[in-house]
Short mmCIF file of C-alpha atoms and ligand atoms in Angstrom, two decimals:
data_model
loop_
_atom_site.label_atom_id
_atom_site.label_comp_id
_atom_site.label_asym_id
_atom_site.label_seq_id
_atom_site.Cartn_x
_atom_site.Cartn_y
_atom_site.Cartn_z
CA MET A 265 -71.10 -21.34 20.63
CA ALA A 266 -74.28 -20.62 22.68
CA ALA A 267 -75.66 -17.14 22.02
CA LYS A 268 -74.00 -15.63 25.10
CA PRO A 269 -71.90 -18.19 26.98
CA ARG A 270 -71.99 -17.94 30.74
CA ILE A 271 -68.64 -16.89 32.18
CA ALA A 272 -67.10 -17.59 35.59
CA VAL A 273 -64.03 -15.60 36.70
CA LEU A 274 -61.95 -16.96 39.59
CA GLY A 275 -60.03 -14.20 41.40
CA ALA A 276 -61.29 -10.62 41.65
CA GLY A 277 -57.89 -8.88 41.78
CA LEU A 278 -56.30 -6.55 39.26
CA MET A 279 -56.85 -8.91 36.29
CA GLY A 280 -59.95 -10.80 37.38
CA HIS A 281 -62.24 -7.82 37.88
CA GLY A 282 -61.06 -6.34 34.55
CA ILE A 283 -61.71 -9.59 32.68
CA ALA A 284 -65.18 -9.85 34.26
CA GLN A 285 -65.78 -6.25 33.12
CA VAL A 286 -64.93 -7.04 29.49
CA PHE A 287 -67.23 -10.02 29.33
CA ALA A 288 -70.10 -8.19 31.10
CA LEU A 289 -69.77 -5.24 28.74
CA ALA A 290 -70.03 -7.72 25.86
CA GLY A 291 -73.39 -8.92 27.23
CA HIS A 292 -72.35 -12.10 29.07
CA ASP A 293 -73.68 -13.12 32.48
CA VAL A 294 -70.56 -13.32 34.65
CA THR A 295 -70.00 -14.77 38.08
CA ILE A 296 -66.86 -13.78 39.98
CA THR A 297 -65.38 -15.32 43.10
CA ASP A 298 -62.43 -14.59 45.39
CA SER A 299 -61.19 -16.16 48.65
CA VAL A 300 -60.68 -12.67 50.15
CA ALA A 301 -63.96 -11.03 51.08
CA ALA A 302 -62.68 -7.46 50.61
CA ALA A 303 -61.62 -8.20 46.98
CA LEU A 304 -65.05 -9.70 46.21
CA VAL A 305 -67.09 -6.99 47.91
CA SER A 306 -65.28 -4.18 46.05
CA ALA A 307 -65.28 -5.91 42.64
CA LYS A 308 -68.51 -4.37 41.36
CA ASP A 309 -67.52 -0.88 42.58
CA ARG A 310 -64.20 -1.12 40.79
CA ILE A 311 -65.91 -2.30 37.57
CA SER A 312 -68.50 0.53 37.77
CA ALA A 313 -65.73 3.11 38.29
CA ASN A 314 -63.78 1.74 35.25
CA LEU A 315 -66.87 1.73 33.04
CA ARG A 316 -67.76 5.29 34.06
CA ASP A 317 -64.23 6.52 33.52
CA LEU A 318 -64.14 4.94 30.02
CA GLY A 319 -67.57 6.24 29.03
CA ASP A 320 -68.82 2.64 28.67
CA ASP A 321 -72.32 1.42 29.60
CA VAL A 322 -72.26 1.39 33.40
CA SER A 323 -75.38 -0.87 33.57
CA ALA A 324 -73.12 -3.74 32.32
CA VAL A 325 -72.00 -4.20 35.90
CA GLU A 326 -75.46 -5.58 36.71
CA ARG A 327 -74.53 -8.70 34.71
CA VAL A 328 -71.71 -9.43 37.21
CA ARG A 329 -72.65 -11.62 40.18
CA PRO A 330 -70.05 -11.93 42.97
CA THR A 331 -70.18 -15.08 45.08
CA SER A 332 -67.80 -16.44 47.70
CA ASP A 333 -68.78 -20.02 46.92
CA LEU A 334 -66.61 -21.56 44.17
CA ALA A 335 -69.15 -24.27 43.26
CA ASP A 336 -71.87 -21.58 42.93
CA ALA A 337 -69.56 -19.47 40.75
CA VAL A 338 -68.76 -22.21 38.21
CA ARG A 339 -71.96 -24.28 38.15
CA GLY A 340 -73.65 -23.90 34.76
CA ALA A 341 -70.70 -21.90 33.32
CA ASP A 342 -69.73 -22.45 29.69
CA TYR A 343 -66.31 -20.84 30.29
CA VAL A 344 -64.19 -20.60 33.47
CA VAL A 345 -61.17 -18.33 33.57
CA GLU A 346 -58.81 -18.33 36.50
CA ALA A 347 -56.97 -15.15 37.54
CA VAL A 348 -55.95 -16.05 41.10
CA SER A 349 -52.47 -15.42 42.54
CA GLU A 350 -49.49 -16.73 40.52
CA ASP A 351 -49.00 -19.98 42.49
CA LEU A 352 -48.86 -23.34 40.68
CA SER A 353 -50.26 -25.55 43.46
CA LEU A 354 -53.05 -23.06 44.13
CA LYS A 355 -54.06 -23.07 40.47
CA GLN A 356 -53.84 -26.90 40.26
CA LYS A 357 -56.01 -27.34 43.36
CA LEU A 358 -58.55 -24.81 42.13
CA PHE A 359 -59.02 -26.47 38.72
CA ALA A 360 -59.29 -29.93 40.33
CA GLU A 361 -62.13 -28.57 42.46
CA VAL A 362 -63.73 -26.72 39.53
CA GLU A 363 -63.77 -29.90 37.48
CA GLY A 364 -66.11 -31.48 40.00
CA HIS A 365 -68.73 -28.77 39.51
CA VAL A 366 -68.78 -28.13 35.71
CA ARG A 367 -69.89 -30.00 32.59
CA PRO A 368 -67.25 -32.08 30.75
CA ASP A 369 -67.35 -29.56 27.87
CA THR A 370 -66.97 -26.39 29.93
CA ILE A 371 -63.81 -24.68 28.78
CA LEU A 372 -61.21 -24.08 31.51
CA ALA A 373 -58.66 -21.28 31.06
CA SER A 374 -55.74 -19.97 33.12
CA ASN A 375 -54.54 -16.37 32.89
CA THR A 376 -51.12 -17.26 34.33
CA SER A 377 -48.31 -14.88 33.35
CA VAL A 378 -45.52 -17.46 33.11
CA ILE A 379 -46.48 -20.84 34.57
CA PRO A 380 -46.72 -23.46 31.80
CA ILE A 381 -50.38 -24.25 31.09
CA THR A 382 -49.31 -27.92 30.87
CA SER A 383 -48.21 -27.92 34.51
CA ILE A 384 -51.41 -26.28 35.70
CA MET A 385 -53.77 -28.56 33.74
CA GLN A 386 -51.93 -31.90 33.82
CA GLY A 387 -54.02 -33.36 36.67
CA LEU A 388 -57.42 -32.72 35.07
CA ARG A 389 -59.61 -35.66 33.99
CA GLU A 390 -60.67 -33.88 30.77
CA ARG A 391 -57.62 -32.03 29.46
CA SER A 392 -58.85 -31.42 25.96
CA ARG A 393 -60.96 -28.44 27.16
CA ALA A 394 -58.13 -26.81 29.13
CA LEU A 395 -56.02 -23.97 27.83
CA GLY A 396 -54.32 -20.65 28.63
CA THR A 397 -55.63 -17.18 27.95
CA HIS A 398 -52.97 -14.58 28.65
CA TRP A 399 -54.50 -11.12 29.01
CA TRP A 400 -52.51 -7.89 29.44
CA ASN A 401 -53.06 -5.27 32.11
CA PRO A 402 -55.44 -3.48 32.20
CA PRO A 403 -57.65 -6.09 30.49
CA TYR A 404 -60.22 -3.49 29.37
CA LEU A 405 -57.60 -1.31 27.65
CA VAL A 406 -55.02 -3.70 26.13
CA PRO A 407 -56.62 -5.68 23.27
CA LEU A 408 -54.41 -8.75 23.05
CA VAL A 409 -55.29 -12.17 24.51
CA GLU A 410 -52.86 -14.97 23.80
CA VAL A 411 -54.76 -18.30 23.60
CA ILE A 412 -52.36 -21.10 24.42
CA GLY A 413 -52.99 -24.76 23.75
CA THR A 414 -51.23 -27.69 25.40
CA GLU A 415 -50.54 -31.01 23.66
CA TRP A 416 -53.98 -32.16 24.90
CA THR A 417 -56.10 -29.14 23.97
CA SER A 418 -58.64 -29.86 21.23
CA PRO A 419 -58.68 -27.58 18.12
CA GLN A 420 -62.40 -27.01 18.91
CA ALA A 421 -61.63 -25.57 22.34
CA ILE A 422 -59.05 -23.23 20.85
CA GLU A 423 -61.37 -22.18 18.09
CA TRP A 424 -64.31 -21.58 20.50
CA THR A 425 -62.15 -19.53 22.88
CA ILE A 426 -60.74 -17.39 20.08
CA ALA A 427 -64.30 -16.73 18.84
CA LEU A 428 -65.46 -15.89 22.37
CA HIS A 429 -62.75 -13.27 22.86
CA ALA A 430 -63.09 -11.81 19.36
CA ALA A 431 -66.80 -11.37 19.94
CA ALA A 432 -66.04 -9.59 23.21
CA GLY A 433 -63.91 -7.06 21.29
CA LYS A 434 -60.49 -8.51 22.18
CA LYS A 435 -57.70 -9.38 19.77
CA PRO A 436 -57.09 -13.11 20.38
CA VAL A 437 -54.11 -14.91 18.85
CA HIS A 438 -53.28 -18.59 18.86
CA VAL A 439 -50.02 -19.70 20.56
CA LYS A 440 -49.48 -23.22 19.20
CA LYS A 441 -46.92 -24.43 21.78
CA ASP A 442 -46.96 -24.01 25.56
CA VAL A 443 -43.53 -22.36 25.85
CA PRO A 444 -42.39 -20.13 28.82
CA GLY A 445 -43.47 -16.51 28.29
CA PHE A 446 -45.81 -17.57 25.42
CA VAL A 447 -45.22 -14.96 22.63
CA GLY A 448 -45.66 -11.55 24.13
CA ASN A 449 -43.36 -11.89 27.13
CA ARG A 450 -40.67 -13.70 25.10
CA LEU A 451 -40.52 -10.74 22.73
CA GLN A 452 -40.75 -8.18 25.51
CA HIS A 453 -37.99 -9.74 27.58
CA ALA A 454 -35.67 -10.32 24.63
CA LEU A 455 -35.78 -6.51 24.27
CA TRP A 456 -35.43 -5.94 28.03
CA ARG A 457 -32.37 -8.25 28.21
CA GLU A 458 -30.50 -6.08 25.74
CA ALA A 459 -31.82 -2.92 27.40
CA VAL A 460 -30.24 -3.97 30.68
CA ALA A 461 -27.04 -5.10 28.98
CA LEU A 462 -26.60 -1.68 27.27
CA VAL A 463 -26.62 0.00 30.69
CA GLU A 464 -24.53 -2.72 32.31
CA HIS A 465 -21.83 -2.33 29.68
CA GLY A 466 -21.76 1.47 29.96
CA ILE A 467 -22.93 2.03 26.41
CA CYS A 468 -25.63 4.46 27.58
CA ASP A 469 -27.63 5.23 30.72
CA ALA A 470 -31.11 3.90 31.51
CA GLU A 471 -32.89 7.10 30.50
CA THR A 472 -31.21 6.94 27.06
CA VAL A 473 -32.33 3.36 26.49
CA ASP A 474 -35.94 4.35 27.14
CA THR A 475 -35.63 7.51 25.03
CA VAL A 476 -34.16 5.63 22.07
CA ILE A 477 -37.08 3.20 22.13
CA LYS A 478 -39.85 5.74 22.72
CA ALA A 479 -38.54 8.31 20.20
CA ALA A 480 -37.52 5.87 17.48
CA PHE A 481 -38.88 2.40 16.70
CA GLY A 482 -41.36 2.50 19.61
CA ARG A 483 -43.26 5.18 17.63
CA ARG A 484 -43.70 2.71 14.78
CA LEU A 485 -44.25 -0.52 16.71
CA ALA A 486 -47.97 -0.06 17.23
CA VAL A 487 -48.53 -0.09 13.44
CA LEU A 488 -45.45 -1.87 12.11
CA GLY A 489 -44.42 -5.17 13.71
CA PRO A 490 -40.78 -6.32 13.41
CA LEU A 491 -41.48 -8.89 10.76
CA GLU A 492 -43.57 -6.45 8.73
CA ASN A 493 -40.66 -4.05 9.12
CA ALA A 494 -38.16 -6.73 7.92
CA ASP A 495 -40.28 -7.28 4.84
CA LEU A 496 -40.60 -3.51 4.32
CA VAL A 497 -36.83 -2.92 4.34
CA GLY A 498 -36.05 -6.27 2.76
CA THR A 499 -35.14 -9.61 4.27
CA ASP A 500 -31.70 -9.26 2.58
CA LEU A 501 -30.97 -6.07 4.49
CA THR A 502 -32.32 -7.62 7.67
CA LEU A 503 -29.91 -10.57 7.16
CA ALA A 504 -26.97 -8.22 6.62
CA ILE A 505 -27.77 -6.27 9.81
CA HIS A 506 -28.15 -9.50 11.81
CA LYS A 507 -24.72 -10.72 10.61
CA THR A 508 -23.11 -7.59 12.12
CA VAL A 509 -25.22 -6.94 15.17
CA LEU A 510 -26.34 -10.33 16.51
CA PRO A 511 -22.84 -11.58 17.50
CA ASP A 512 -22.57 -8.48 19.78
CA ILE A 513 -26.03 -8.65 21.38
CA ASP A 514 -26.38 -10.07 24.87
CA ARG A 515 -27.20 -13.77 24.77
CA ARG A 516 -26.40 -14.94 28.28
CA PRO A 517 -28.96 -17.55 29.29
CA GLY A 518 -29.64 -16.16 32.77
CA PRO A 519 -30.59 -12.74 34.20
CA SER A 520 -28.04 -9.93 34.04
CA PRO A 521 -25.71 -9.61 37.11
CA TYR A 522 -26.51 -5.86 36.95
CA LEU A 523 -30.20 -6.56 37.48
CA GLU A 524 -29.41 -9.06 40.26
CA ARG A 525 -27.29 -6.35 41.96
CA LEU A 526 -30.10 -3.84 41.83
CA VAL A 527 -32.44 -6.31 43.52
CA ALA A 528 -29.85 -7.27 46.14
CA GLU A 529 -29.30 -3.59 46.94
CA GLY A 530 -33.07 -3.11 47.46
CA LYS A 531 -33.37 -0.91 44.36
CA LEU A 532 -36.73 -2.43 43.36
CA GLY A 533 -38.07 0.44 41.24
CA PHE A 534 -41.19 2.48 42.04
CA LYS A 535 -41.88 0.63 45.30
CA THR A 536 -38.57 1.67 46.85
CA GLY A 537 -38.13 4.94 44.90
CA GLU A 538 -35.15 3.69 42.92
CA GLY A 539 -34.46 0.98 40.33
CA PHE A 540 -32.56 1.68 37.13
CA ARG A 541 -33.43 5.32 37.90
CA LYS A 542 -34.67 7.32 40.87
CA TRP A 543 -38.42 7.95 41.10
CA SER A 544 -40.16 10.54 43.26
CA ALA A 545 -43.84 9.91 44.12
CA GLU A 546 -44.78 12.70 41.70
CA GLN A 547 -42.72 11.24 38.82
CA GLN A 548 -44.32 7.85 39.43
CA ALA A 549 -47.78 9.35 39.27
CA VAL A 550 -47.02 11.28 36.09
CA LEU A 551 -45.69 8.17 34.32
CA ARG A 552 -48.61 5.98 35.42
CA ALA A 553 -51.11 8.59 34.24
CA LYS A 554 -49.27 8.92 30.93
CA VAL A 555 -49.54 5.17 30.25
CA VAL A 556 -53.27 5.07 31.04
CA GLN A 557 -53.92 8.15 28.86
CA HIS A 558 -52.00 6.60 25.99
CA LEU A 559 -53.90 3.31 26.26
CA LYS A 560 -57.23 5.10 26.45
CA LYS A 561 -56.40 7.14 23.35
CA ALA A 562 -55.37 4.00 21.49
CA ARG A 563 -58.64 2.30 22.43
CA ALA A 564 -60.62 5.33 21.27
CA ASP A 565 -58.67 5.35 17.99
CA ASP A 566 -59.45 1.64 17.50
CA SER A 567 -63.18 2.12 17.81
N1 LIG B 808 -50.97 -8.07 36.76
C1 LIG B 808 -50.67 -8.26 35.54
O1 LIG B 808 -50.15 -7.42 34.79
C2 LIG B 808 -50.94 -9.64 34.89
C3 LIG B 808 -50.96 -9.75 33.52
C4 LIG B 808 -51.25 -11.02 32.95
C5 LIG B 808 -51.46 -12.09 33.76
N2 LIG B 808 -51.44 -11.96 35.15
C6 LIG B 808 -51.71 -13.13 35.96
O2 LIG B 808 -53.10 -13.09 36.40
C7 LIG B 808 -53.22 -13.71 37.68
C8 LIG B 808 -53.82 -12.73 38.68
O3 LIG B 808 -52.93 -11.57 38.74
P1 LIG B 808 -53.40 -10.21 39.41
O4 LIG B 808 -52.39 -9.23 39.01
O5 LIG B 808 -54.83 -10.00 39.13
O6 LIG B 808 -53.21 -10.60 40.97
P2 LIG B 808 -53.99 -9.99 42.23
O7 LIG B 808 -53.13 -10.27 43.39
O8 LIG B 808 -54.39 -8.59 41.99
O9 LIG B 808 -55.31 -10.90 42.29
C9 LIG B 808 -55.33 -12.25 42.61
C10 LIG B 808 -56.60 -12.52 43.39
O10 LIG B 808 -56.72 -13.92 43.57
C11 LIG B 808 -57.36 -14.12 44.82
N3 LIG B 808 -57.24 -15.47 45.26
C12 LIG B 808 -56.15 -16.09 45.81
N4 LIG B 808 -56.42 -17.40 46.09
C13 LIG B 808 -57.67 -17.61 45.67
C14 LIG B 808 -58.56 -18.74 45.68
N5 LIG B 808 -58.14 -19.91 46.18
N6 LIG B 808 -59.78 -18.60 45.15
C15 LIG B 808 -60.24 -17.43 44.67
N7 LIG B 808 -59.44 -16.31 44.64
C16 LIG B 808 -58.18 -16.41 45.15
C17 LIG B 808 -56.69 -13.06 45.72
O11 LIG B 808 -57.45 -12.81 46.90
C18 LIG B 808 -56.64 -11.89 44.78
O12 LIG B 808 -57.75 -11.04 44.89
C19 LIG B 808 -51.82 -14.22 38.07
O13 LIG B 808 -51.68 -15.54 37.63
C20 LIG B 808 -50.91 -13.30 37.23
O14 LIG B 808 -49.65 -13.83 37.03
C21 LIG B 808 -51.16 -10.74 35.72
#
C-alpha cells in the first residue's frame, strides 16, 4: 500500500461525510463529491463540528476537498468508496462512470446496506478490484467495517482494503460470501425477528423486550460474543438449550404480519410519534442522546 492512499468518497450524506472524516483524521487526502450542492457545501462544516465535539484534531478537515465534478473527485484516487442513496441503478451507473476515470488497480467499494455487491459491480470491466465495505452509523463512532468480496474480488484487493481500514483505526472483518445483510445485519435482524414475534404473540410488551436485552445479555454482548458465550457455558449446554428453544422460535421466512400492520397503520416509529411504542419529541431526544453518549464512551474506553 502507498504510504497514504488517496481516497475519494462519493456521496456527502450521513455516511459519506463521516467516512471522509475518518480517513482525513488518519492522514489521508480525501476528495468528496455529491450531486446535491447543499450536501457538498456543508460537508466540511459537519466534519469540523464532529471533530470538535469528539476532541479530535480539527485541522484534519483541511485534508478534505469537496468537488461537484465526479471525474475530478476520483482521478488519481487509490481507493473510491461510494455512499450515495440506496438505489441499485444509481450505484451501477456511478461505478460505470468512475471506471472511466480511475486506474485499473484503483479499489472500488460500495457502502450499500443491503444491495448485493455482486449486483452493483457486475457491469464493471475490472471486477477483481471491486468489493463492499459496510460501515455502521455514525462511521466515526462505530468501529466495525465489514469488507465483502464477490466471486470476482481478488484476495489482494480484500487484504489491501482490510489493511487500509485497520490503519485508519477501524475494525475491519472479512465477509467471504456476498449474502444479503452480510454478517452484522443478518445477526441483528435474526434477533429483531424474535423480538417482534414475542410482542405479536402476547408473550410480553415492546418495552419488556428492550429491557430484557438491555439489562441482561446486552450488558455482556460488547465483550462476550454469542459464540464465545457458547464456548464459555459449553457447547453441550448450548446444544441442549437449542433442542428445547429453537423449535419454538419464530422462523417464518417473511416479515411479521404485526410489523406489516404497524406500517400500514402509519405507526412508523419516531417520525410519526408511534411505532411499537409511543414517542414524544422529548423521549426521542433523550434516547438519541443516550446512544451517542454510550458510543462516545465506548470509543474513549477503546483508546
Ligand atoms: N444510514 C445508515 O445507518 C447506513 C449504514 C450503513 C450503510 N448505509 C448506506 O450508505 C449509503 C448512504 O446512506 P446515507 O444514510 O449516508 O444516505 P444519505 O441520504 O444521508 O446520503 C446519500 C447522499 O448521496 C447523494 N447522492 C445521490 N445521488 C448521487 C450521485 N449520483 N452522485 C453523488 N452523490 C449522490 C445524496 O445527495 C446524499 O447527500 C446507502 O447506500 C445506505 O444504504 C447507511
